[in-house]
Tab-separated table of C-alpha atoms in Angstrom:
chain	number	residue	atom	x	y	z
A	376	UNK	CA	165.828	120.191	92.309
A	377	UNK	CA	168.173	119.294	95.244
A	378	UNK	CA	167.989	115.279	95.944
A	379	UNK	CA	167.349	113.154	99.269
A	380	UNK	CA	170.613	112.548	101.094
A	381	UNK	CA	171.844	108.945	101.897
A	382	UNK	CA	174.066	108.387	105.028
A	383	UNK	CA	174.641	105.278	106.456
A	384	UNK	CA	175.499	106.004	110.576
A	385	UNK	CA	178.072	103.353	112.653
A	386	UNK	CA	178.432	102.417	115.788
A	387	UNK	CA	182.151	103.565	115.639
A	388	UNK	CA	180.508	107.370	115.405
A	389	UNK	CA	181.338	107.542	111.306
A	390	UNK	CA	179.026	108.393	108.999
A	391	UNK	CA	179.098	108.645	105.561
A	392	UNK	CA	177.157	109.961	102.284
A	393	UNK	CA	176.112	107.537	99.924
A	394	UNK	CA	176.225	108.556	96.491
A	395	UNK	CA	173.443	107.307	94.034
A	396	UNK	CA	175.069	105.247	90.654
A	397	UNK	CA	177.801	103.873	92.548
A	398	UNK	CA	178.152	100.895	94.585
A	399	UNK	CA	180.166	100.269	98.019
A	400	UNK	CA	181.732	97.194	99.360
A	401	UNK	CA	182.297	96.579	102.921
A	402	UNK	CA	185.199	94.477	104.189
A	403	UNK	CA	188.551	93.714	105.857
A	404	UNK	CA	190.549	94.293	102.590
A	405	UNK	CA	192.960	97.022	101.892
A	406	UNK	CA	191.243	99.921	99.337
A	407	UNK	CA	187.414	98.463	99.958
A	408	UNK	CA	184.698	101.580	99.983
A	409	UNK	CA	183.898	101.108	103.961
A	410	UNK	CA	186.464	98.965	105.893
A	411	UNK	CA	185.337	96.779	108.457
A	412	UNK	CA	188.141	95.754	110.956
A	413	UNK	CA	186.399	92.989	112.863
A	414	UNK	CA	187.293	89.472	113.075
A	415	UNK	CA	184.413	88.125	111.874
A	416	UNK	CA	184.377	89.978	108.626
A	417	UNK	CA	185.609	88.406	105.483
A	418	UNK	CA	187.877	90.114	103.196
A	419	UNK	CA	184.782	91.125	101.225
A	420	UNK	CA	181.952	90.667	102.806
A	421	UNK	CA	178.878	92.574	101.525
A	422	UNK	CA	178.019	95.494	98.981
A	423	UNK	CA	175.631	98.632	98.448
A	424	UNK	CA	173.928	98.603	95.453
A	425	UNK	CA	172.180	101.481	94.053
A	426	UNK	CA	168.610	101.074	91.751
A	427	UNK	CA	167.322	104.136	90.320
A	428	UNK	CA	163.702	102.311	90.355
A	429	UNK	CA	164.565	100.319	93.850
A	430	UNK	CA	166.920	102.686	95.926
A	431	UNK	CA	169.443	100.871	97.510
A	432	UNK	CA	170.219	97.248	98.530
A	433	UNK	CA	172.422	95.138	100.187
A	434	UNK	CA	174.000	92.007	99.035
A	435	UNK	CA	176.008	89.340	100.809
A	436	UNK	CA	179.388	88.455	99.048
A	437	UNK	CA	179.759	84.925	100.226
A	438	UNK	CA	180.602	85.866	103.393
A	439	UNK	CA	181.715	83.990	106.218
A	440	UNK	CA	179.898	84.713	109.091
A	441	UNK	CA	176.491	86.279	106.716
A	442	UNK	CA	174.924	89.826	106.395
A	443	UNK	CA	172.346	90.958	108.067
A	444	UNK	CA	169.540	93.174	107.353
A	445	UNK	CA	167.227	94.089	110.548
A	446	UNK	CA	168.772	91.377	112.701
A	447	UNK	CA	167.480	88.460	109.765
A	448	UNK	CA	170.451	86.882	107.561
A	449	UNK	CA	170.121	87.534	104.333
A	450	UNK	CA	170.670	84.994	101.325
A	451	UNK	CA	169.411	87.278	98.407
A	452	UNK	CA	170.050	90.760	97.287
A	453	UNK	CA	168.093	93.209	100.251
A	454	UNK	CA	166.190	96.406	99.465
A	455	UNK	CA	167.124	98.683	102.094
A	456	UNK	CA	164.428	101.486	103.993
A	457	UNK	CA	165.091	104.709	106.003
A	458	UNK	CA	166.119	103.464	108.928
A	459	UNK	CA	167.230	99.871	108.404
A	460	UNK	CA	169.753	98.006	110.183
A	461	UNK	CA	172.324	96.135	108.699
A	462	UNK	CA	175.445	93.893	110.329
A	463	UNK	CA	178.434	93.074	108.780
A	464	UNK	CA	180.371	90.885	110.528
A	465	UNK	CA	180.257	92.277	114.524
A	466	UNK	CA	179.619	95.736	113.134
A	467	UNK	CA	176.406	97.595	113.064
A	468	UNK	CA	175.343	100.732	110.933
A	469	UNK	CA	172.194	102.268	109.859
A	470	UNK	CA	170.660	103.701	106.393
A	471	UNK	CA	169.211	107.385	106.799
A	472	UNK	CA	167.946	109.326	104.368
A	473	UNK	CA	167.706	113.310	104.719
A	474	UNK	CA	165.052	115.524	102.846
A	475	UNK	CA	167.098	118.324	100.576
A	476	UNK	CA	168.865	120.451	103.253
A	477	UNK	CA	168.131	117.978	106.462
A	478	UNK	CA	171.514	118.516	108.324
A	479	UNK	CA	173.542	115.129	109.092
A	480	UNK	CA	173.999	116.073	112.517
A	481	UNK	CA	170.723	115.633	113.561
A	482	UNK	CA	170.617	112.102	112.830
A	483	UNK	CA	172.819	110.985	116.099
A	484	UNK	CA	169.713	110.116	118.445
A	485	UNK	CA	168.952	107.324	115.737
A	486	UNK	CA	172.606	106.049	114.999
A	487	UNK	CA	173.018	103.176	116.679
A	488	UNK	CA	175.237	103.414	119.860
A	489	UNK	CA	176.056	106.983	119.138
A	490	UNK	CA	176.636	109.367	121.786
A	491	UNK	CA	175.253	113.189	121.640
A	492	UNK	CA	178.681	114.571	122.548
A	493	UNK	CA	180.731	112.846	119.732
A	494	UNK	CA	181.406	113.433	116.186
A	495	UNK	CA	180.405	111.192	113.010
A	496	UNK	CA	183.529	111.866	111.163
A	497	UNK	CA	184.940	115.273	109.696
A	498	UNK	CA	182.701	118.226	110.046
A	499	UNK	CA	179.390	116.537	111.394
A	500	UNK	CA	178.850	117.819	114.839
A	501	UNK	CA	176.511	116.895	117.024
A	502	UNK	CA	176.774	118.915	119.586
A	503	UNK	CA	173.931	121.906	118.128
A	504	UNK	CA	170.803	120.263	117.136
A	505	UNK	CA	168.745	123.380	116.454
A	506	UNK	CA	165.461	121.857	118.153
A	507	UNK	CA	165.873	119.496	121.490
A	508	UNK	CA	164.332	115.800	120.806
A	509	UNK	CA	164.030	115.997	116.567
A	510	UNK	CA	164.470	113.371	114.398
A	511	UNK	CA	166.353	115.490	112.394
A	512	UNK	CA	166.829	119.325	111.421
A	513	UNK	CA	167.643	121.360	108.331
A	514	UNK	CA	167.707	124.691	106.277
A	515	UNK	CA	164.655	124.870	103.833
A	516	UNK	CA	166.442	124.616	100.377
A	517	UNK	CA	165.299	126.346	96.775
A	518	UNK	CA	162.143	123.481	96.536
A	519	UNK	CA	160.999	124.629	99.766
A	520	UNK	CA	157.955	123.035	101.771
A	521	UNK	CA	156.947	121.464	98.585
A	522	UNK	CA	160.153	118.909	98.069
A	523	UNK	CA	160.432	118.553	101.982
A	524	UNK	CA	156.413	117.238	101.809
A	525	UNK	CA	157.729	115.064	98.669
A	526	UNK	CA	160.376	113.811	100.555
A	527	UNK	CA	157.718	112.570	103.316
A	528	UNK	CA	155.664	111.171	100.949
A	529	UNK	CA	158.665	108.632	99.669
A	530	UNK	CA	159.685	107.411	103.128
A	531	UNK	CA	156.315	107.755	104.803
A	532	UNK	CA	156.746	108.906	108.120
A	533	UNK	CA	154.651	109.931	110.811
A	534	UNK	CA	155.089	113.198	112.901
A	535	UNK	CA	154.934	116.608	113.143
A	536	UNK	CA	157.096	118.909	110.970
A	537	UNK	CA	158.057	122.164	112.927
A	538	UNK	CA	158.949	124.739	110.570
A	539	UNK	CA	161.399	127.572	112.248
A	540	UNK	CA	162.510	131.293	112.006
A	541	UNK	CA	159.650	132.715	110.640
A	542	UNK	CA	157.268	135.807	112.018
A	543	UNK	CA	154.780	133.119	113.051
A	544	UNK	CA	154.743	129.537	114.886
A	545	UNK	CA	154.101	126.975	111.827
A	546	UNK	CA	154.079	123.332	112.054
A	547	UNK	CA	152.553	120.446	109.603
A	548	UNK	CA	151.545	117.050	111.255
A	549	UNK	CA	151.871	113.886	108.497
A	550	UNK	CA	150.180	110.311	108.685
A	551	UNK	CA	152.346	107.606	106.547
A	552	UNK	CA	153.802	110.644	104.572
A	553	UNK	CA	150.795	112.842	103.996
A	554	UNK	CA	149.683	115.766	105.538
A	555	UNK	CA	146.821	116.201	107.348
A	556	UNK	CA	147.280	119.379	109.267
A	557	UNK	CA	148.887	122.330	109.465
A	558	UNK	CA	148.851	125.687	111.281
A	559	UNK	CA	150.677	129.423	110.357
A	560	UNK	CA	149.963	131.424	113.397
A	561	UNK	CA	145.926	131.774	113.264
A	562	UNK	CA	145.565	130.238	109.740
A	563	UNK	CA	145.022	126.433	109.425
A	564	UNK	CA	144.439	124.006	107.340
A	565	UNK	CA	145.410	123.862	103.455
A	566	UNK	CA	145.093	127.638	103.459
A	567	UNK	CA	148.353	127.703	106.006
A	568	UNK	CA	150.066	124.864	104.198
A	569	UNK	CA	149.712	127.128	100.793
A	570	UNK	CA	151.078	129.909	102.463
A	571	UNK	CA	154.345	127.739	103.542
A	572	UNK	CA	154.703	126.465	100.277
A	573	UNK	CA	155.079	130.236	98.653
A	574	UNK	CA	156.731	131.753	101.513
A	575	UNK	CA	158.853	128.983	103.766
A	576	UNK	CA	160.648	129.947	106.851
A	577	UNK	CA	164.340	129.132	106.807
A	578	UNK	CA	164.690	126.113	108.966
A	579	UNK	CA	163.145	123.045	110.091
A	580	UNK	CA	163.084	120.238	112.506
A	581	UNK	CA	161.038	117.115	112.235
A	582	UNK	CA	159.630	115.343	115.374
A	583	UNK	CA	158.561	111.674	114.155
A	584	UNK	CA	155.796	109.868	115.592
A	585	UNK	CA	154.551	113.115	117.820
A	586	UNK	CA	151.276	113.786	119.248
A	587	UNK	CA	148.509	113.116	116.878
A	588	UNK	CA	147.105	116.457	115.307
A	589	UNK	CA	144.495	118.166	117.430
A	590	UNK	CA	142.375	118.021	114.240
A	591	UNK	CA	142.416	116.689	110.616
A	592	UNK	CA	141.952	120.028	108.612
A	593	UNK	CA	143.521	118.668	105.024
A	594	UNK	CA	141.924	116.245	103.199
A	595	UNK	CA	142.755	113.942	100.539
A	596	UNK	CA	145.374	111.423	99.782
A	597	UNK	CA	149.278	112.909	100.330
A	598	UNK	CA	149.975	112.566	96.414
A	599	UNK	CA	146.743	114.558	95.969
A	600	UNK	CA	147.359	117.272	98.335
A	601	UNK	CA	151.041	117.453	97.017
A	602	UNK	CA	149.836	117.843	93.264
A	603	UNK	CA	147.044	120.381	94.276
A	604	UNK	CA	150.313	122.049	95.840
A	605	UNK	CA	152.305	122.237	92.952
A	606	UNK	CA	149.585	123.482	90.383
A	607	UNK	CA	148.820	126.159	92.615
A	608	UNK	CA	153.019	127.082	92.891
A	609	UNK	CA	153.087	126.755	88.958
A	610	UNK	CA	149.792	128.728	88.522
A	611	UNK	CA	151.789	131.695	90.557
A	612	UNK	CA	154.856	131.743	88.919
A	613	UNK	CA	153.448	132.147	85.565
């Protein structure tokens, strides 16, 4: 099963993957994991810390000047969300995470201070988001609809999932991470959210906190819905 992506996104246009297991420090020394040449960092100023039960969080090293985390100092070790902020020293950068196959480039409309037209480091180009306005894009990877809806689930996010390239328009609206509607051409429903979890068009772009689905044709919590999902994939592939 292909894993959520971890990037955290500059102001300098840089981003980088984060790599679960391993920690990274920020500072102005020689050979640290993410240099930070700003006169108000220290030497070694803060670190990444992975959890496999807690994700990621970040801890002050005695700093200087502090760390923070959403524009609050922090004093004790910080469990970081999609989308938080964190400072270190007069730099800013961002935690993302990306469902399996979200494409990096799409995440420059969040990055703080990032421009369209520039480049967050070697091969991310933002310069072709497949869909104008999306949170983010991406290629539907082997767990298909199912680990992108598992994905939304864990970060709980609110929008409406356009899924691309296929013979019909298909889109899936969520509510804090679960779905609660979805269309495939004249189908609706769960019935058209079954049929994009067998057969998934190749792409897809994510629109958070879009227009509120015209109706609320799938019911049930999102962990429900998702194991109802996978019973009926394991069910077919027997």
């Amino acid at each position: 099963m292909a894993a959520i992506g971890y990037f955290i996104v500059s102001a300098s246009r840089q981003a980088r993957r984060l790599l679960p297991g391993r920690a990274y420090v920020f500072g102005r020394e020689d050979g640290v994991d993410i240099p930070v040449q700003d006169a108000l960092a220290s030497r070694k100023h803060a670190e990444l810390r992975w959890s496999d039960e807690h994700g990621w969080a970040l801890v002050d090293l005695g700093s200087r000047n502090g760390t923070f985390v959403n524009s609050q100092r922090i004093t004790q070790p910080t469990r970081l969300e999609d989308g938080t902020q964190m400072q270190v020293g007069g730099q800013v950068f961002r935690l993302h995470m990306l469902p399996p196959g979200g494409d990096p480039s799409s995440l420059s409309a969040q990055a703080p201070q990032i421009s369209a037209q520039e480049t967050m480091g070697p091969g991310f180009s933002l310069n072709d988001l497949a869909t104008q306005g999306a949170a983010f894009t991406g290629a539907i990877v082997e767990g298909g609809v199912l680990e992108l809806l598992q994905y939304f689930q864990q970060t709980g996010k609110s929008g409406r999932l356009d899924l691309l390239g296929g013979p019909s328009s298909a889109s899936i609206w969520l509510t804090s991470g679960a779905p609660t509607h979805a269309i495939l051409g004249t189908q609706s429903g769960f019935d058209a959210l079954a049929i994009l979890a067998k057969s998934p068009p190749p792409r897809f772009a994510f629109h958070s906190d879009a227009v509120v689905a015209p109706a609320r044709t799938i019911q049930g919590s999102g962990a429900g819905v998702l194991m109802e999902l996978a019973r009926m994939m394991d069910e077919a592939s027997k």
